[in-house]
mmCIF file of C-alpha atoms in Angstrom:
data_model
loop_
_atom_site.group_PDB
_atom_site.id
_atom_site.type_symbol
_atom_site.label_atom_id
_atom_site.label_comp_id
_atom_site.label_asym_id
_atom_site.label_seq_id
_atom_site.Cartn_x
_atom_site.Cartn_y
_atom_site.Cartn_z
ATOM 1 C CA MET A 1 0.000 0.000 0.000
ATOM 2 C CA THR A 2 1.262 3.500 -0.874
ATOM 3 C CA PHE A 3 0.597 6.639 1.201
ATOM 4 C CA LEU A 4 0.864 10.233 0.051
ATOM 5 C CA VAL A 5 1.504 12.549 2.988
ATOM 6 C CA ILE A 6 0.771 16.242 2.382
ATOM 7 C CA SER A 7 2.048 18.687 4.966
ATOM 8 C CA CYS A 8 1.073 21.969 3.311
ATOM 9 C CA PRO A 9 -0.739 23.361 0.227
ATOM 10 C CA CYS A 10 2.610 23.771 -1.539
ATOM 11 C CA ALA A 11 3.140 20.013 -1.368
ATOM 12 C CA LEU A 12 -0.279 19.445 -2.951
ATOM 13 C CA VAL A 13 0.532 21.853 -5.778
ATOM 14 C CA LEU A 14 3.744 19.971 -6.452
ATOM 15 C CA SER A 15 2.435 16.419 -6.027
ATOM 16 C CA VAL A 16 -0.492 16.596 -8.477
ATOM 17 C CA PRO A 17 1.503 17.519 -11.620
ATOM 18 C CA LEU A 18 4.297 15.175 -10.570
ATOM 19 C CA THR A 19 1.750 12.348 -10.440
ATOM 20 C CA TYR A 20 0.677 13.133 -14.004
ATOM 21 C CA PHE A 21 4.291 13.331 -15.162
ATOM 22 C CA SER A 22 4.973 9.971 -13.560
ATOM 23 C CA GLY A 23 1.980 8.362 -15.279
ATOM 24 C CA ILE A 24 2.842 9.834 -18.675
ATOM 25 C CA GLY A 25 6.448 8.709 -18.258
ATOM 26 C CA ALA A 26 5.405 5.167 -17.307
ATOM 27 C CA GLY A 27 3.196 5.017 -20.401
ATOM 28 C CA SER A 28 5.974 6.230 -22.698
ATOM 29 C CA ARG A 29 8.291 3.488 -21.433
ATOM 30 C CA ARG A 30 5.651 0.996 -22.604
ATOM 31 C CA GLY A 31 5.227 2.631 -25.994
ATOM 32 C CA ILE A 32 2.034 4.525 -25.057
ATOM 33 C CA LEU A 33 2.064 8.262 -25.766
ATOM 34 C CA PHE A 34 -0.329 10.385 -23.697
ATOM 35 C CA LYS A 35 -0.722 13.888 -25.116
ATOM 36 C CA GLY A 36 -1.574 15.380 -21.722
ATOM 37 C CA GLY A 37 -2.716 14.753 -18.188
ATOM 38 C CA ALA A 38 -6.376 15.261 -19.081
ATOM 39 C CA SER A 39 -6.444 12.131 -21.275
ATOM 40 C CA LEU A 40 -4.715 10.124 -18.563
ATOM 41 C CA GLU A 41 -7.317 11.206 -16.007
ATOM 42 C CA ALA A 42 -10.233 10.631 -18.411
ATOM 43 C CA LEU A 43 -9.327 6.939 -18.683
ATOM 44 C CA ASN A 44 -10.504 6.503 -15.094
ATOM 45 C CA ASN A 45 -14.100 7.187 -16.153
ATOM 46 C CA VAL A 46 -14.195 5.010 -19.292
ATOM 47 C CA LYS A 47 -16.887 2.325 -19.240
ATOM 48 C CA THR A 48 -16.751 1.051 -22.832
ATOM 49 C CA ILE A 49 -13.905 0.401 -25.281
ATOM 50 C CA VAL A 50 -15.050 0.907 -28.869
ATOM 51 C CA MET A 51 -12.795 -0.272 -31.702
ATOM 52 C CA ASP A 52 -12.387 -0.125 -35.432
ATOM 53 C CA LYS A 53 -11.803 -3.496 -37.103
ATOM 54 C CA THR A 54 -9.254 -3.210 -39.894
ATOM 55 C CA GLY A 55 -5.756 -2.414 -38.632
ATOM 56 C CA THR A 56 -6.898 -2.371 -35.011
ATOM 57 C CA ILE A 57 -8.301 -5.823 -34.280
ATOM 58 C CA THR A 58 -6.977 -7.291 -37.522
ATOM 59 C CA LYS A 59 -3.546 -6.836 -39.102
ATOM 60 C CA GLY A 60 -4.874 -5.119 -42.212
ATOM 61 C CA ASN A 61 -2.799 -7.502 -44.362
ATOM 62 C CA PHE A 62 -5.461 -8.343 -46.920
ATOM 63 C CA VAL A 63 -4.963 -11.141 -49.435
ATOM 64 C CA VAL A 64 -7.236 -11.929 -52.391
ATOM 65 C CA GLN A 65 -8.675 -15.418 -51.893
ATOM 66 C CA LYS A 66 -10.770 -15.798 -55.027
ATOM 67 C CA VAL A 67 -12.312 -13.883 -57.915
ATOM 68 C CA VAL A 68 -15.910 -14.810 -58.763
ATOM 69 C CA PRO A 69 -17.471 -13.562 -62.040
ATOM 70 C CA ALA A 70 -21.294 -13.493 -61.941
ATOM 71 C CA GLN A 71 -23.112 -16.192 -63.863
ATOM 72 C CA GLY A 72 -23.601 -15.268 -67.525
ATOM 73 C CA VAL A 73 -21.090 -12.397 -67.462
ATOM 74 C CA PRO A 74 -18.622 -12.497 -70.406
ATOM 75 C CA LEU A 75 -15.574 -11.869 -68.183
ATOM 76 C CA ASP A 76 -13.056 -14.341 -66.825
ATOM 77 C CA GLU A 77 -11.334 -14.065 -63.435
ATOM 78 C CA ASN A 78 -8.344 -12.127 -64.766
ATOM 79 C CA GLU A 79 -10.521 -9.583 -66.579
ATOM 80 C CA LEU A 80 -12.697 -9.025 -63.512
ATOM 81 C CA LEU A 81 -9.642 -8.669 -61.280
ATOM 82 C CA TRP A 82 -8.062 -6.223 -63.773
ATOM 83 C CA LEU A 83 -11.202 -4.086 -63.691
ATOM 84 C CA ALA A 84 -11.146 -3.999 -59.873
ATOM 85 C CA ALA A 85 -7.407 -3.187 -59.835
ATOM 86 C CA ALA A 86 -7.841 -0.435 -62.429
ATOM 87 C CA CYS A 87 -10.589 1.204 -60.370
ATOM 88 C CA GLU A 88 -8.592 0.935 -57.137
ATOM 89 C CA GLY A 89 -5.315 2.089 -58.719
ATOM 90 C CA ALA A 90 -5.261 5.512 -57.035
ATOM 91 C CA SER A 91 -6.368 4.300 -53.597
ATOM 92 C CA THR A 92 -4.051 3.737 -50.622
ATOM 93 C CA HIS A 93 -6.549 1.572 -48.693
ATOM 94 C CA PRO A 94 -5.177 -1.867 -47.698
ATOM 95 C CA ILE A 95 -8.024 -3.611 -49.559
ATOM 96 C CA ALA A 96 -7.204 -1.677 -52.746
ATOM 97 C CA LYS A 97 -3.515 -2.540 -52.412
ATOM 98 C CA SER A 98 -4.322 -6.240 -52.035
ATOM 99 C CA ILE A 99 -6.350 -6.229 -55.255
ATOM 100 C CA ILE A 100 -3.633 -4.393 -57.195
ATOM 101 C CA ASN A 101 -0.910 -6.699 -55.839
ATOM 102 C CA SER A 102 -2.918 -9.789 -56.704
ATOM 103 C CA TYR A 103 -3.426 -8.668 -60.296
ATOM 104 C CA GLU A 104 0.235 -7.685 -60.714
ATOM 105 C CA GLU A 105 1.281 -11.106 -59.402
ATOM 106 C CA ARG A 106 -0.993 -12.819 -61.921
ATOM 107 C CA LYS A 107 0.303 -10.564 -64.697
ATOM 108 C CA THR A 108 3.928 -11.325 -63.808
ATOM 109 C CA SER A 109 3.298 -15.082 -63.582
ATOM 110 C CA ALA A 110 1.495 -15.062 -66.940
ATOM 111 C CA ALA A 111 4.341 -13.113 -68.581
ATOM 112 C CA LYS A 112 6.916 -15.625 -67.295
ATOM 113 C CA ALA A 113 4.817 -18.362 -68.896
ATOM 114 C CA GLY A 114 4.784 -16.484 -72.200
ATOM 115 C CA ASP A 115 1.254 -15.074 -71.852
ATOM 116 C CA PHE A 116 1.226 -11.299 -72.352
ATOM 117 C CA SER A 117 -2.543 -10.899 -72.621
ATOM 118 C CA LEU A 118 -2.922 -9.306 -69.160
ATOM 119 C CA VAL A 119 -2.854 -5.537 -69.720
ATOM 120 C CA ALA A 120 -1.450 -2.852 -67.429
ATOM 121 C CA VAL A 121 -3.590 -1.583 -64.550
ATOM 122 C CA GLY A 122 -5.393 1.659 -65.307
ATOM 123 C CA ALA A 123 -4.918 1.388 -69.078
ATOM 124 C CA THR A 124 -8.340 2.769 -70.067
ATOM 125 C CA VAL A 125 -10.254 3.488 -66.829
ATOM 126 C CA GLU A 126 -11.047 7.205 -66.440
ATOM 127 C CA ASN A 127 -12.856 9.654 -64.128
ATOM 128 C CA ILE A 128 -12.165 7.623 -61.005
ATOM 129 C CA ARG A 129 -14.144 9.036 -58.069
ATOM 130 C CA GLU A 130 -14.138 7.822 -54.490
ATOM 131 C CA GLN A 131 -17.513 7.291 -52.814
ATOM 132 C CA ALA A 132 -16.829 7.774 -49.094
ATOM 133 C CA GLY A 133 -17.322 4.574 -47.122
ATOM 134 C CA GLU A 134 -18.645 2.707 -50.168
ATOM 135 C CA GLY A 135 -16.006 2.338 -52.877
ATOM 136 C CA ILE A 136 -15.172 3.726 -56.326
ATOM 137 C CA SER A 137 -17.067 4.860 -59.411
ATOM 138 C CA ALA A 138 -15.256 5.206 -62.754
ATOM 139 C CA GLU A 139 -15.739 5.123 -66.520
ATOM 140 C CA LEU A 140 -14.492 2.582 -69.042
ATOM 141 C CA GLU A 141 -15.042 3.362 -72.740
ATOM 142 C CA GLY A 142 -18.104 5.435 -71.846
ATOM 143 C CA LYS A 143 -19.540 2.828 -69.482
ATOM 144 C CA THR A 144 -20.058 3.484 -65.749
ATOM 145 C CA ILE A 145 -18.155 1.151 -63.426
ATOM 146 C CA LEU A 146 -18.922 0.643 -59.732
ATOM 147 C CA CYS A 147 -16.384 -1.062 -57.475
ATOM 148 C CA GLY A 148 -17.111 -1.316 -53.772
ATOM 149 C CA ASN A 149 -19.331 -2.757 -51.080
ATOM 150 C CA VAL A 150 -22.957 -3.867 -50.994
ATOM 151 C CA LYS A 151 -24.095 -0.424 -49.862
ATOM 152 C CA LEU A 152 -22.661 1.135 -53.049
ATOM 153 C CA MET A 153 -24.494 -1.428 -55.180
ATOM 154 C CA GLU A 154 -27.787 -0.968 -53.341
ATOM 155 C CA ARG A 155 -27.590 2.811 -53.575
ATOM 156 C CA ASN A 156 -27.241 2.491 -57.342
ATOM 157 C CA ASN A 157 -30.084 -0.064 -57.609
ATOM 158 C CA ILE A 158 -27.865 -2.940 -58.775
ATOM 159 C CA ASP A 159 -29.652 -6.313 -58.834
ATOM 160 C CA LEU A 160 -27.670 -8.577 -56.482
ATOM 161 C CA SER A 161 -29.932 -11.633 -56.730
ATOM 162 C CA GLY A 162 -27.028 -13.574 -58.259
ATOM 163 C CA TYR A 163 -24.577 -12.566 -55.547
ATOM 164 C CA HIS A 164 -23.724 -15.059 -52.798
ATOM 165 C CA GLY A 165 -21.152 -13.814 -50.336
ATOM 166 C CA THR A 166 -18.620 -15.773 -48.311
ATOM 167 C CA PRO A 167 -19.190 -15.542 -44.520
ATOM 168 C CA GLY A 168 -16.264 -13.941 -42.739
ATOM 169 C CA SER A 169 -14.698 -12.476 -45.887
ATOM 170 C CA THR A 170 -14.393 -8.895 -47.013
ATOM 171 C CA GLU A 171 -15.786 -8.615 -50.518
ATOM 172 C CA VAL A 172 -15.464 -6.046 -53.290
ATOM 173 C CA LEU A 173 -18.371 -6.077 -55.745
ATOM 174 C CA LEU A 174 -18.277 -4.793 -59.329
ATOM 175 C CA ALA A 175 -20.992 -3.578 -61.694
ATOM 176 C CA MET A 176 -21.045 -2.031 -65.183
ATOM 177 C CA ASP A 177 -23.876 0.143 -66.493
ATOM 178 C CA GLY A 178 -26.252 -1.143 -63.838
ATOM 179 C CA HIS A 179 -25.397 -4.851 -64.242
ATOM 180 C CA PHE A 180 -23.640 -6.915 -61.579
ATOM 181 C CA LEU A 181 -20.321 -8.369 -62.844
ATOM 182 C CA GLY A 182 -19.064 -10.383 -59.878
ATOM 183 C CA HIS A 183 -16.992 -9.993 -56.723
ATOM 184 C CA VAL A 184 -13.516 -10.391 -55.245
ATOM 185 C CA ASP A 185 -13.117 -12.278 -51.945
ATOM 186 C CA ILE A 186 -10.462 -10.870 -49.614
ATOM 187 C CA ALA A 187 -9.342 -12.193 -46.221
ATOM 188 C CA ASP A 188 -7.662 -10.420 -43.312
ATOM 189 C CA THR A 189 -5.845 -11.865 -40.289
ATOM 190 C CA ILE A 190 -6.800 -11.225 -36.659
ATOM 191 C CA LYS A 191 -3.897 -9.976 -34.523
ATOM 192 C CA ALA A 192 -2.407 -12.653 -32.290
ATOM 193 C CA ASP A 193 -3.006 -10.719 -29.061
ATOM 194 C CA ALA A 194 -6.463 -9.341 -29.937
ATOM 195 C CA LYS A 195 -8.451 -12.048 -28.147
ATOM 196 C CA SER A 196 -6.389 -11.869 -24.945
ATOM 197 C CA ALA A 197 -6.546 -8.049 -24.939
ATOM 198 C CA ILE A 198 -10.341 -8.086 -25.252
ATOM 199 C CA SER A 199 -10.520 -10.690 -22.480
ATOM 200 C CA ARG A 200 -8.474 -8.478 -20.125
ATOM 201 C CA MET A 201 -10.723 -5.485 -20.855
ATOM 202 C CA LYS A 202 -13.828 -7.486 -20.003
ATOM 203 C CA ALA A 203 -12.167 -8.824 -16.837
ATOM 204 C CA GLN A 204 -11.945 -5.198 -15.666
ATOM 205 C CA GLY A 205 -15.696 -4.780 -16.132
ATOM 206 C CA LEU A 206 -15.423 -2.867 -19.423
ATOM 207 C CA THR A 207 -17.913 -3.316 -22.248
ATOM 208 C CA THR A 208 -16.455 -3.808 -25.749
ATOM 209 C CA ALA A 209 -17.882 -2.756 -29.107
ATOM 210 C CA MET A 210 -16.738 -2.658 -32.724
ATOM 211 C CA LEU A 211 -17.634 -0.093 -35.386
ATOM 212 C CA THR A 212 -16.722 -0.910 -38.980
ATOM 213 C CA GLY A 213 -17.607 -0.080 -42.549
ATOM 214 C CA ASP A 214 -17.226 -3.737 -43.531
ATOM 215 C CA GLY A 215 -20.117 -6.118 -44.131
ATOM 216 C CA GLN A 216 -22.140 -7.558 -41.266
ATOM 217 C CA ALA A 217 -21.057 -11.173 -41.832
ATOM 218 C CA SER A 218 -17.349 -10.291 -41.842
ATOM 219 C CA ALA A 219 -17.711 -8.079 -38.769
ATOM 220 C CA ASP A 220 -19.700 -10.716 -36.852
ATOM 221 C CA ALA A 221 -17.107 -13.397 -37.615
ATOM 222 C CA VAL A 222 -14.249 -11.274 -36.243
ATOM 223 C CA ALA A 223 -16.252 -10.176 -33.184
ATOM 224 C CA GLN A 224 -17.182 -13.755 -32.341
ATOM 225 C CA GLU A 225 -13.565 -14.872 -32.717
ATOM 226 C CA VAL A 226 -12.168 -12.286 -30.270
ATOM 227 C CA GLY A 227 -15.171 -11.984 -27.926
ATOM 228 C CA ILE A 228 -16.461 -8.455 -28.611
ATOM 229 C CA ASP A 229 -19.855 -7.694 -27.022
ATOM 230 C CA GLU A 230 -21.478 -5.413 -29.615
ATOM 231 C CA VAL A 231 -20.990 -5.037 -33.368
ATOM 232 C CA ARG A 232 -22.170 -2.296 -35.720
ATOM 233 C CA ALA A 233 -21.252 -2.826 -39.363
ATOM 234 C CA ARG A 234 -21.666 -1.177 -42.783
ATOM 235 C CA LEU A 235 -21.079 2.255 -41.256
ATOM 236 C CA LEU A 236 -20.034 5.355 -43.161
ATOM 237 C CA PRO A 237 -17.558 7.685 -41.368
ATOM 238 C CA GLN A 238 -20.385 9.937 -40.154
ATOM 239 C CA ASP A 239 -22.364 6.885 -39.022
ATOM 240 C CA LYS A 240 -19.505 5.836 -36.741
ATOM 241 C CA LEU A 241 -19.734 9.081 -34.801
ATOM 242 C CA SER A 242 -23.510 8.663 -34.398
ATOM 243 C CA ALA A 243 -23.016 5.073 -33.227
ATOM 244 C CA LEU A 244 -20.368 6.199 -30.726
ATOM 245 C CA THR A 245 -22.748 8.819 -29.335
ATOM 246 C CA ASP A 246 -25.465 6.192 -28.966
ATOM 247 C CA ILE A 247 -23.119 3.823 -27.105
ATOM 248 C CA ARG A 248 -22.010 6.658 -24.807
ATOM 249 C CA GLU A 249 -25.638 7.436 -23.914
ATOM 250 C CA LYS A 250 -26.274 3.784 -23.027
ATOM 251 C CA CYS A 251 -23.021 2.821 -21.333
ATOM 252 C CA GLY A 252 -21.221 5.969 -20.201
ATOM 253 C CA ALA A 253 -17.806 7.373 -21.147
ATOM 254 C CA VAL A 254 -16.168 5.710 -24.130
ATOM 255 C CA MET A 255 -12.669 5.183 -25.440
ATOM 256 C CA PHE A 256 -12.338 4.714 -29.201
ATOM 257 C CA VAL A 257 -9.370 2.909 -30.761
ATOM 258 C CA GLY A 258 -8.749 3.252 -34.508
ATOM 259 C CA ASP A 259 -6.088 3.818 -37.153
ATOM 260 C CA GLY A 260 -7.679 5.047 -40.383
ATOM 261 C CA ILE A 261 -8.256 8.520 -41.798
ATOM 262 C CA ASN A 262 -12.002 7.840 -41.587
ATOM 263 C CA ASP A 263 -11.623 7.255 -37.838
ATOM 264 C CA ALA A 264 -10.396 10.802 -37.158
ATOM 265 C CA PRO A 265 -13.872 12.296 -36.419
ATOM 266 C CA VAL A 266 -14.684 9.440 -34.019
ATOM 267 C CA LEU A 267 -11.313 9.698 -32.277
ATOM 268 C CA ALA A 268 -11.904 13.402 -31.752
ATOM 269 C CA GLY A 269 -15.474 12.822 -30.539
ATOM 270 C CA ALA A 270 -14.680 10.082 -27.994
ATOM 271 C CA ASP A 271 -14.027 10.818 -24.316
ATOM 272 C CA VAL A 272 -10.603 9.296 -24.977
ATOM 273 C CA GLY A 273 -9.364 8.688 -28.518
ATOM 274 C CA ALA A 274 -6.496 6.224 -29.049
ATOM 275 C CA ALA A 275 -4.739 5.742 -32.397
ATOM 276 C CA MET A 276 -2.373 3.062 -33.597
ATOM 277 C CA GLY A 277 1.084 4.528 -34.274
ATOM 278 C CA SER A 278 1.157 2.761 -37.643
ATOM 279 C CA GLY A 279 -2.107 4.424 -38.695
ATOM 280 C CA ALA A 280 -2.970 7.495 -40.743
ATOM 281 C CA ASP A 281 -1.520 10.874 -39.753
ATOM 282 C CA ALA A 282 -5.028 12.329 -39.407
ATOM 283 C CA ALA A 283 -5.951 9.632 -36.878
ATOM 284 C CA ILE A 284 -2.781 10.200 -34.841
ATOM 285 C CA GLU A 285 -3.370 13.954 -34.856
ATOM 286 C CA ALA A 286 -6.983 13.591 -33.637
ATOM 287 C CA ALA A 287 -6.169 11.077 -30.876
ATOM 288 C CA ASP A 288 -5.463 11.743 -27.198
ATOM 289 C CA VAL A 289 -3.356 8.585 -26.873
ATOM 290 C CA VAL A 290 -1.082 6.884 -29.425
ATOM 291 C CA PHE A 291 0.102 3.270 -29.238
ATOM 292 C CA MET A 292 3.597 3.592 -30.701
ATOM 293 C CA ARG A 293 4.666 -0.036 -30.563
ATOM 294 C CA PRO A 294 3.375 -2.434 -33.267
ATOM 295 C CA THR A 295 0.879 -5.056 -32.108
#
């Protein structure tokens, strides 16, 4: 047991900031950067830990598992993958990078085998526009291309009756001039210490929740694997902030942990915002706490 003995007001004035300095210093030795004493003190009132999925609970190392052209569509796997890679060519999102890398690997392998039919990414795709939280729209020889999630397809009234997703996978869907073309299955890996970290949070009486823009099936699979209490999926960046506010009203003060540029508003709006040091600069800037060591 530790006792703090105060003999005069001067000692109190000195001891309080020294306590904060000590806490901030202890955190820094463990790779945790507190931007001030207020964030350190606010942690004492946190009742719920809310997390992003990609890059926070999972590694964000996406790998294309399979390419599935829709039935009756005159495109093979390589052509569908090229179209997805061409649309995602300007994006820095981990999912986009995995699609581009997968196509380039196929192109290189085909060239080594003497097949030069796979064209360069971005050869004829034009007017690429990002649809926040949904995907990409572009044009190919005057035709409108959509490349993104189910929400993007539904908003553009694409018939998905022929689409059958893979539970637990992240999927990128493609459509051309209002017709569904197929989808790309992508898998991510859960961080090795995610399950134990969630377990320790819950052992301290904290509630856990996950907010993600990914599909419900993928989000549910990850949450079940690591033991998260509440899941809210298919959220746009502005939806995450609304969901955080709702959780705060039900459970009390919240801490949000994220790493992406889309997480910046939520990090700023949480009682305590914590960013991964490997994340986007905007997320680190908006956060109160930064985890500097890789997990």
